[in-house]
């Protein structure tokens, strides 16, 4: 007998399964999947304010601009203001913006270990915790928010949703195929392993800058 | 990992007498409890979320066989390979086999407690494959001669920055520094090329989502993301009890896990990984494997210890345990310390190999109160104690003493006489004070603390006097 069948067989014995209880269990499982019951959730008002407040609490910096066309100029200002490099790797989803026009040296594609600034969009942003939801795919490589020391994310205002449940619902509705990686990012990478002292930039980005559009 | 829980008592004595360890433990004592309390208070109706989380975990266990089949089917549909491991040794064999088939020389590892259970690092090394721990805490332990972790969330809670500094200077050949930020960035610089160069990434799994066939992992450092994004092979190693039904359930559990663990509303990174790289994807592994480990879990299902399978490894029980916080995690002798370890170690390793663990608690029930999935830890410890007695595993003196007590307790006259004598004897020992400093029959009890002296008369005597006096 395979180990798989042995383990499943032992689980069934422990549960005292018979054919009819197995059938009932299958029905319960299907019903649970179809029902998708949500647990208790917090109130979902003032999404934009709450998102900004929570994102700042997670040590992301937040800025706003009116239209997507202004994004490159904002990025350029912010990077210069922080004394950061102006060479970027930009997710293909944002390839249409005029990066060169803002004086930025942008490469479109996936980040490598040498890129210092990575730019991404986001699928949704979650107000409850100030979190970005990034779905990997041809237009949005997962590495752009991970390998560079600085991560800039463009967050369309209408993409801010209340909580993770709302984000899942929209992902089910909008995505034709489920992405390989769904990454929730809440601020820069950090650790508190040594003497419980928080240090930013453990392995991932040292800083996360959110640019809310609209 | 080798079980050393048999020598609990002698190890505890060493830990209590180790001034450096006591200093390090004291530094964080109560801190995690305080951050959890603040996070829970800031969340509207945390108890309702806790009740729902308990229900989710309990309902999965009721149909664990079918949920696992369902998870497996979805994972396979997405191109992952699902392997089943009888126990830790078998998991090591399977992983070494995967590594060999893909020509892997280096494995970057993100935290997996099951990998500690299995002793995976030693097995990989013996097979000529180099494991690199990438969680900062786990990395520190690995370069310190593979020291075992002392906490499931904060593996180096028992170390000071001076100790880390000395270790880094020795292993990295750098100048000693006690600036915690500089130490962290030194480790980052050492580990960066490992992420970029490794052929295989190994992660644990906080949850397996049946709806999508995905593994969800939770980290603050981002090492979990790197391990599961960059190498060409990703292996997720986890216990069979980790499955949950839907994405909505994941959202609920993610509200209680980080709050219970570190007092965070959410960890910096939560990743849901589903299958290998798809056509057109810019990144991701070419191969994805799940290794689902039994290792004693199946036997708990349907037993009086089933509730333990609900555990989501948050560490809240140890953060609130007065015993853990005094002796540290190494005293428990196996992967899982604190109250959850006192239950799990005897269950997974055998009652006879962990004699003292179910007794390493004051049964104050702080652990039961904070457990986010409502596991009745003190009850489970009490049941384990009963099992030890039933199987004749307790020392003969203790067995005879409890037998004698049971015999006397069944005879009211004798019991009354016995307690009268005992009270007089204890008061004589107390010698007019209200505490007894050394108790003859149980010197161990009074070695670290005083025993309160009893009242002058027994309850039965007082009761009888009252009835005679007032007729009430
Ligand atoms: S037993 Fe409860 S409190 Fe302890 S680690 Fe498990 S889930 Fe957390």
Coordinates of C-alpha atoms in Angstrom, one line a residue, chain B:
Chain B
X1 CA 15.6 16.3 16.0
X2 CA 16.8 14.0 18.8
X3 CA 14.4 13.9 21.8
X4 CA 16.1 14.9 25.0
X5 CA 13.0 15.4 27.1
X6 CA 13.9 12.6 29.5
X7 CA 16.4 14.7 31.3
X8 CA 14.1 17.6 31.9
X9 CA 14.7 18.0 35.6
X10 CA 18.5 18.1 35.4
X11 CA 18.3 20.5 32.5
X12 CA 16.0 22.8 34.3
X13 CA 18.3 23.0 37.2
X14 CA 21.2 24.1 34.8
X15 CA 19.0 26.7 33.2
X16 CA 17.9 28.2 36.5
X17 CA 21.5 28.5 37.5
X18 CA 22.7 30.1 34.2
X19 CA 22.9 33.8 35.0
X20 CA 23.3 34.8 31.3
X21 CA 20.2 32.8 30.2
X22 CA 18.2 34.2 33.1
X23 CA 19.2 37.7 32.1
X24 CA 18.2 37.1 28.4
X25 CA 14.9 35.5 29.4
X26 CA 14.1 38.3 31.7
X27 CA 14.6 40.9 29.0
X28 CA 11.6 39.8 27.0
X29 CA 9.5 38.4 29.8
X30 CA 6.0 39.7 29.6
X31 CA 6.7 41.7 26.5
X32 CA 4.9 39.4 24.0
X33 CA 2.0 39.0 26.4
X34 CA 1.7 42.8 26.6
X35 CA 1.8 43.3 22.8
X36 CA -0.8 40.5 22.3
X37 CA -3.1 42.1 24.9
X38 CA -2.8 45.5 23.1
X39 CA -3.5 44.0 19.7
X40 CA -6.5 42.0 21.0
X41 CA -7.9 45.0 22.8
X42 CA -7.6 47.1 19.6
X43 CA -9.6 44.6 17.6
X44 CA -13.4 44.8 17.8
X45 CA -14.7 41.5 19.1
X46 CA -11.6 39.4 19.1
X47 CA -13.5 36.7 20.9
X48 CA -15.9 36.2 18.0
X49 CA -12.9 35.8 15.6
X50 CA -11.4 33.3 18.0
X51 CA -14.6 31.3 18.1
X52 CA -14.8 31.3 14.4
X53 CA -11.2 30.2 14.0
X54 CA -11.7 27.4 16.5
X55 CA -14.8 26.3 14.5
X56 CA -12.8 26.3 11.2
X57 CA -10.0 24.2 12.6
X58 CA -12.4 21.8 14.4
X59 CA -14.6 21.4 11.3
X60 CA -11.6 20.5 9.1
X61 CA -10.5 17.8 11.6
X62 CA -14.0 16.3 11.5
X63 CA -13.5 15.6 7.8
X64 CA -9.7 15.7 7.5
X65 CA -9.5 12.7 5.1
X66 CA -11.8 14.4 2.6
X67 CA -10.2 17.8 2.9
X68 CA -6.8 16.4 2.3
X69 CA -8.0 14.6 -0.9
X70 CA -9.6 17.8 -2.0
X71 CA -6.4 19.8 -1.4
X72 CA -4.3 17.2 -3.2
X73 CA -6.6 17.2 -6.2
X74 CA -6.4 21.0 -6.5
X75 CA -2.7 21.2 -6.1
X76 CA -2.1 18.5 -8.7
X77 CA -4.5 20.4 -11.1
X78 CA -2.1 23.3 -10.8
X79 CA 0.9 21.3 -11.6
X80 CA 2.3 20.6 -8.2
X81 CA 3.4 17.2 -7.0
X82 CA 2.0 16.0 -3.7
X83 CA 4.0 13.5 -1.7
X84 CA 3.0 11.9 1.6
X85 CA 5.5 11.1 4.4
X86 CA 5.0 8.5 7.1
X87 CA 7.3 10.4 9.5
X88 CA 10.2 12.8 9.7
X89 CA 12.8 10.3 8.4
X90 CA 10.6 9.5 5.5
X91 CA 10.1 13.2 4.7
X92 CA 13.9 13.5 4.6
X93 CA 14.2 10.6 2.2
X94 CA 11.6 12.2 -0.1
X95 CA 13.3 15.6 0.0
X96 CA 16.8 14.2 -0.7
X97 CA 15.3 12.3 -3.6
X98 CA 13.7 15.5 -5.0
X99 CA 17.0 17.3 -4.6
X100 CA 19.0 14.6 -6.3
X101 CA 16.6 14.3 -9.2
X102 CA 17.0 18.1 -9.9
X103 CA 20.7 18.2 -9.3
X104 CA 20.4 20.4 -6.3
X105 CA 23.5 21.4 -4.3
X106 CA 22.2 24.2 -2.0
X107 CA 18.8 24.5 -0.4
X108 CA 17.7 27.8 1.1
X109 CA 15.2 27.2 3.9
X110 CA 12.5 29.4 5.3
X111 CA 11.2 28.4 8.7
X112 CA 9.5 25.0 8.9
X113 CA 8.9 23.4 12.3
X114 CA 8.3 20.0 10.6
X115 CA 11.8 20.3 9.2
X116 CA 13.1 20.5 12.8
X117 CA 10.9 17.6 13.8
X118 CA 12.5 15.6 10.9
X119 CA 16.1 16.7 11.5
X120 CA 16.2 17.7 7.9
X121 CA 19.4 19.7 8.0
X122 CA 21.5 16.8 9.3
X123 CA 19.9 14.5 6.7
X124 CA 20.7 16.9 3.9
X125 CA 24.2 17.4 5.0
X126 CA 24.8 13.7 5.2
X127 CA 23.5 13.4 1.6
X128 CA 26.0 16.1 0.5
X129 CA 23.4 18.8 0.0
X130 CA 24.0 22.1 1.7
X131 CA 21.1 23.5 3.8
X132 CA 21.1 27.3 4.5
X133 CA 18.6 28.6 7.1
X134 CA 17.5 32.1 6.1
X135 CA 15.3 33.3 8.9
X136 CA 17.7 35.4 10.9
X137 CA 17.0 33.6 14.1
X138 CA 17.4 30.2 12.5
X139 CA 20.5 31.3 10.7
X140 CA 22.1 32.3 14.0
X141 CA 21.4 28.9 15.4
X142 CA 22.6 27.0 12.3
X143 CA 26.0 28.8 12.4
X144 CA 26.2 28.1 16.1
X145 CA 26.8 24.5 15.5
X146 CA 23.1 23.7 14.7
X147 CA 21.8 24.7 18.1
X148 CA 18.1 23.9 18.5
X149 CA 15.6 26.8 18.5
X150 CA 14.3 27.9 21.9
X151 CA 11.0 29.3 20.8
X152 CA 8.8 28.5 17.7
X153 CA 8.4 32.2 16.7
X154 CA 11.5 33.8 18.2
X155 CA 14.2 31.1 17.9
X156 CA 17.0 33.1 19.5
X157 CA 15.0 34.7 22.3
X158 CA 17.5 33.2 24.7
X159 CA 20.5 35.0 23.2
X160 CA 21.9 38.5 23.8
X161 CA 23.3 40.8 21.1
X162 CA 26.8 40.3 22.6
X163 CA 26.5 36.5 22.0
X164 CA 25.3 37.1 18.4
X165 CA 28.1 39.5 17.9
X166 CA 30.7 37.1 19.1
X167 CA 29.3 34.4 16.9
X168 CA 29.2 36.6 13.7
X169 CA 32.7 37.8 14.3
X170 CA 34.0 34.3 14.6
X171 CA 32.0 32.8 11.7
X172 CA 32.0 35.7 9.2
X173 CA 35.5 36.9 10.1
X174 CA 34.2 40.5 10.7
X175 CA 34.8 43.0 13.4
X176 CA 32.7 42.4 16.5
X177 CA 29.7 44.8 16.7
X178 CA 26.8 45.0 19.1
X179 CA 24.6 47.4 17.0
X180 CA 21.6 45.2 16.2
X181 CA 20.9 46.9 12.9
X182 CA 24.5 46.3 11.8
X183 CA 24.3 42.7 12.8
X184 CA 21.0 42.2 10.9
X185 CA 22.4 43.8 7.8
X186 CA 25.6 41.7 8.0
X187 CA 23.4 38.6 7.9
X188 CA 21.4 40.1 5.0
X189 CA 24.6 40.5 3.0
X190 CA 25.8 37.0 3.7
X191 CA 22.4 35.5 2.8
X192 CA 21.7 37.5 -0.3
X193 CA 24.0 35.5 -2.6
X194 CA 22.6 32.3 -1.2
X195 CA 19.0 33.2 -2.2
X196 CA 20.2 34.2 -5.7
X197 CA 22.3 31.1 -6.1
X198 CA 20.3 28.2 -4.5
X199 CA 18.7 25.6 -6.7
X200 CA 16.0 24.7 -4.2
X201 CA 13.9 26.6 -1.7
X202 CA 12.2 24.8 1.2
X203 CA 9.4 26.4 3.2
X204 CA 7.0 25.3 5.8
X205 CA 3.4 26.1 5.5
X206 CA 1.2 28.0 7.9
X207 CA -1.9 26.8 6.1
X208 CA -2.9 24.7 3.1
X209 CA -5.9 26.1 1.3
X210 CA -8.1 23.3 -0.1
X211 CA -10.1 25.6 -2.3
X212 CA -7.1 26.6 -4.5
X213 CA -4.5 23.9 -3.7
X214 CA -2.1 26.6 -2.3
X215 CA 0.2 26.9 0.6
X216 CA 0.1 30.1 2.6
X217 CA 3.2 31.3 4.4
X218 CA 3.6 34.1 6.9
X219 CA 6.8 36.0 7.5
X220 CA 8.1 39.4 8.5
X221 CA 11.6 39.2 7.0
X222 CA 10.6 38.3 3.4
X223 CA 12.9 35.3 3.4
X224 CA 9.9 33.0 2.8
X225 CA 9.1 35.0 -0.4
X226 CA 12.7 34.8 -1.6
X227 CA 12.9 31.0 -1.0
X228 CA 9.7 30.3 -2.9
X229 CA 10.3 32.8 -5.8
X230 CA 13.9 32.5 -6.9
X231 CA 15.1 28.9 -6.8
X232 CA 14.0 26.5 -9.6
X233 CA 12.5 24.0 -7.2
X234 CA 10.1 24.8 -4.3
X235 CA 9.3 22.2 -1.6
X236 CA 6.6 23.0 1.0
X237 CA 7.1 20.7 4.0
X238 CA 4.2 20.6 6.4
X239 CA 2.0 18.5 8.6
X240 CA -1.2 16.9 7.3
X241 CA -3.3 18.9 9.9
X242 CA -2.6 22.3 8.2
X243 CA -5.4 22.2 5.7
X244 CA -8.2 24.8 5.8
X245 CA -11.2 25.1 3.5
X246 CA -11.4 28.5 1.8
X247 CA -9.7 31.8 1.2
X248 CA -12.3 33.4 3.5
X249 CA -11.1 31.0 6.3
X250 CA -7.5 32.1 5.6
X251 CA -8.6 35.7 6.1
X252 CA -10.1 34.8 9.5
X253 CA -7.1 32.8 10.7
X254 CA -4.7 35.6 9.6
X255 CA -6.6 38.0 11.9
X256 CA -5.7 35.9 14.9
X257 CA -2.3 34.3 14.1
X258 CA 0.0 37.4 14.1
X259 CA -2.0 39.1 16.9
X260 CA -1.5 36.0 19.1
X261 CA 2.1 35.6 18.1
X262 CA 3.7 39.0 18.1
X263 CA 0.8 41.4 18.6
X264 CA 0.9 42.5 14.9
X265 CA -2.3 43.2 13.0
X266 CA -0.7 41.4 10.1
X267 CA 2.8 40.2 9.3
X268 CA 4.7 42.1 6.7
X269 CA 4.4 39.3 4.2
X270 CA 1.7 36.8 3.6
X271 CA 2.2 34.7 0.5
X272 CA -0.2 32.3 -1.2
X273 CA 1.7 30.0 -3.5
X274 CA -0.1 27.9 -6.1
X275 CA 1.7 25.5 -8.4
X276 CA 4.9 26.2 -10.3
X277 CA 5.6 29.0 -12.8
X278 CA 3.0 29.3 -15.5
X279 CA 3.5 30.0 -19.2
X280 CA 4.4 33.6 -19.6
X281 CA 5.2 34.2 -15.9
X282 CA 8.3 36.3 -15.4
X283 CA 9.4 34.4 -12.2
X284 CA 8.7 31.5 -9.9
X285 CA 10.0 28.0 -9.5
X286 CA 9.8 25.5 -12.4
X287 CA 8.8 22.7 -10.0
X288 CA 6.7 22.7 -6.9
X289 CA 6.3 19.9 -4.4
X290 CA 4.3 19.4 -1.3
X291 CA 5.5 17.0 1.3
X292 CA 2.7 16.2 3.8
X293 CA 3.9 14.6 7.0
X294 CA 1.9 12.4 9.3
X295 CA 4.5 11.8 12.1
X296 CA 2.0 10.8 14.7
X297 CA -0.8 13.2 13.7
X298 CA -3.2 10.7 12.2
X299 CA -3.3 8.8 15.5
X300 CA -4.5 11.9 17.4
X301 CA -7.6 12.3 15.2
X302 CA -10.7 11.1 17.0
X303 CA -8.7 10.7 20.2
X304 CA -9.0 12.7 23.5
X305 CA -6.0 14.7 22.2
X306 CA -7.6 15.7 18.9
X307 CA -7.9 19.4 19.9
X308 CA -4.1 19.6 19.7
X309 CA -4.3 19.2 15.9
X310 CA -6.0 22.6 15.8
X311 CA -2.8 24.3 16.9
X312 CA -1.6 27.1 14.5
X313 CA 1.8 27.4 16.0
X314 CA 1.4 31.0 17.2
X315 CA 3.5 30.6 20.4
X316 CA 1.1 32.5 22.6
X317 CA 0.9 29.6 25.1
X318 CA 4.7 29.8 25.7
X319 CA 4.7 33.6 25.8
X320 CA 2.2 33.4 28.7
X321 CA 3.6 30.4 30.5
X322 CA 5.4 31.2 33.8
X323 CA 7.3 28.0 33.6
X324 CA 8.5 28.5 30.0
X325 CA 9.5 32.1 30.8
X326 CA 11.7 31.0 33.7
X327 CA 13.4 28.0 32.2
X328 CA 13.5 28.8 28.4
X329 CA 12.7 26.5 25.5
X330 CA 15.7 24.3 25.5
X331 CA 14.7 22.7 28.7
X332 CA 11.8 20.9 27.0
X333 CA 14.2 18.8 25.0
X334 CA 12.4 18.7 21.6
X335 CA 11.2 21.0 18.8
X336 CA 8.1 22.3 20.6
X337 CA 8.5 24.0 23.9
X338 CA 6.1 25.5 26.4
X339 CA 2.6 24.2 27.1
X340 CA 1.9 23.0 23.5
X341 CA 5.2 21.2 23.6
X342 CA 4.4 19.6 26.9
X343 CA 1.4 18.0 25.1
X344 CA 2.9 17.4 21.7
X345 CA 6.3 15.9 22.7
X346 CA 4.8 13.0 24.7
X347 CA 2.2 12.4 22.0
X348 CA 4.6 12.4 19.0
X349 CA 7.6 10.9 20.8
X350 CA 6.1 8.6 23.4
X351 CA 4.9 9.2 26.9
X352 CA 7.9 7.3 28.3
X353 CA 10.3 9.6 26.6
X354 CA 8.9 12.8 28.0
X355 CA 8.0 11.8 31.6
X356 CA 8.2 15.2 33.2
X357 CA 6.8 17.4 30.5
X358 CA 3.1 17.1 31.4
X359 CA 4.1 18.1 34.9
X360 CA 6.1 21.2 33.7
X361 CA 3.2 23.5 34.2
X362 CA 1.4 25.1 37.1
X363 CA -2.0 24.5 35.4
X364 CA -2.7 28.2 35.9
X365 CA -4.5 28.0 32.5
X366 CA -3.0 31.2 31.1
X367 CA -2.1 29.2 28.0
X368 CA -5.7 27.9 27.6
X369 CA -7.0 31.4 27.9
X370 CA -4.8 32.9 25.2
X371 CA -4.8 30.0 22.8
X372 CA -6.5 31.5 19.6
X373 CA -8.0 28.1 18.7
X374 CA -9.2 27.4 22.3
X375 CA -7.1 24.3 22.9
X376 CA -7.7 23.2 26.5
X377 CA -4.0 22.8 27.2
X378 CA -4.2 22.2 31.0
X379 CA -6.9 19.5 30.5
X380 CA -4.7 17.8 27.9
X381 CA -1.7 17.8 30.3
X382 CA -3.9 16.4 33.1
X383 CA -5.1 13.6 30.8
X384 CA -1.4 12.8 29.9
X385 CA -0.6 12.6 33.6
X386 CA -3.5 10.2 34.1
X387 CA -2.2 8.1 31.1
X388 CA 1.3 7.9 32.7
X389 CA -0.2 6.6 35.9
X390 CA -2.5 4.1 34.0
X391 CA 0.5 2.7 32.1
X392 CA 2.6 2.5 35.3
X393 CA 5.1 5.0 34.0
X394 CA 5.3 7.2 37.2
X395 CA 7.9 6.2 39.8
X396 CA 6.8 3.5 42.3
X397 CA 6.9 5.9 45.3
X398 CA 4.4 8.2 43.6
X399 CA 2.3 5.3 42.5
X400 CA 2.1 3.9 46.0
X401 CA 1.4 7.3 47.5
X402 CA -1.6 7.9 45.1
X403 CA -2.9 4.3 45.7
X404 CA -2.6 4.8 49.5
X405 CA -4.4 8.2 49.2
X406 CA -7.2 6.6 47.2
X407 CA -7.6 3.8 49.7
X408 CA -7.7 6.2 52.6
X409 CA -10.0 8.7 50.9
X410 CA -12.6 5.9 50.4
X411 CA -12.7 5.4 54.2
X412 CA -14.2 8.6 55.8
X413 CA -13.2 7.9 59.4
X414 CA -9.7 7.0 58.6
X415 CA -9.5 10.1 56.2
X416 CA -10.7 12.4 59.1
X417 CA -8.1 11.0 61.4
X418 CA -5.3 11.2 58.8
X419 CA -6.0 14.8 57.9
X420 CA -6.2 15.7 61.7
X421 CA -2.8 14.2 62.2
X422 CA -1.4 15.8 59.0
X423 CA -2.5 19.3 60.0
X424 CA -1.0 19.0 63.5
X425 CA 2.3 17.7 61.9
X426 CA 2.4 20.5 59.4
X427 CA 1.8 23.2 62.0
X428 CA 4.5 21.7 64.1
X429 CA 6.8 22.0 61.1
X430 CA 5.8 25.6 60.6
X431 CA 6.8 26.3 64.2
X432 CA 4.6 29.3 64.7
X433 CA 5.3 30.9 61.3
X434 CA 2.7 30.9 58.5
X435 CA 5.0 29.2 56.0
X436 CA 6.9 25.9 56.1
X437 CA 10.5 26.3 54.9
X438 CA 11.6 22.7 54.6
X439 CA 9.1 19.9 54.3
X440 CA 10.6 16.6 55.3
X441 CA 8.5 14.3 53.0
X442 CA 8.8 16.5 49.9
X443 CA 12.0 18.5 50.1
X444 CA 11.8 19.2 46.3
X445 CA 8.6 21.1 46.9
X446 CA 10.2 23.5 49.4
X447 CA 13.6 23.8 47.6
X448 CA 12.5 26.9 45.6
X449 CA 9.5 28.1 47.6
X450 CA 7.8 27.9 51.0
X451 CA 4.8 25.8 51.7
X452 CA 1.9 27.7 53.4
X453 CA 1.1 26.3 56.8
X454 CA -2.4 24.9 57.2
X455 CA -5.1 26.3 59.5
X456 CA -5.2 24.9 63.0
X457 CA -8.1 22.6 62.4
X458 CA -9.3 20.7 59.3
X459 CA -12.3 21.7 57.4
X460 CA -14.2 18.7 58.6
X461 CA -13.4 19.6 62.3
X462 CA -14.6 23.2 61.8
X463 CA -17.7 22.0 60.0
X464 CA -18.5 19.5 62.8
X465 CA -18.0 22.2 65.5
X466 CA -20.2 24.6 63.6
X467 CA -23.0 22.1 63.4
X468 CA -22.7 21.3 67.1
X469 CA -22.6 25.0 68.1
X470 CA -25.2 26.7 65.9
X471 CA -27.2 23.9 64.5
X472 CA -26.8 25.6 61.1

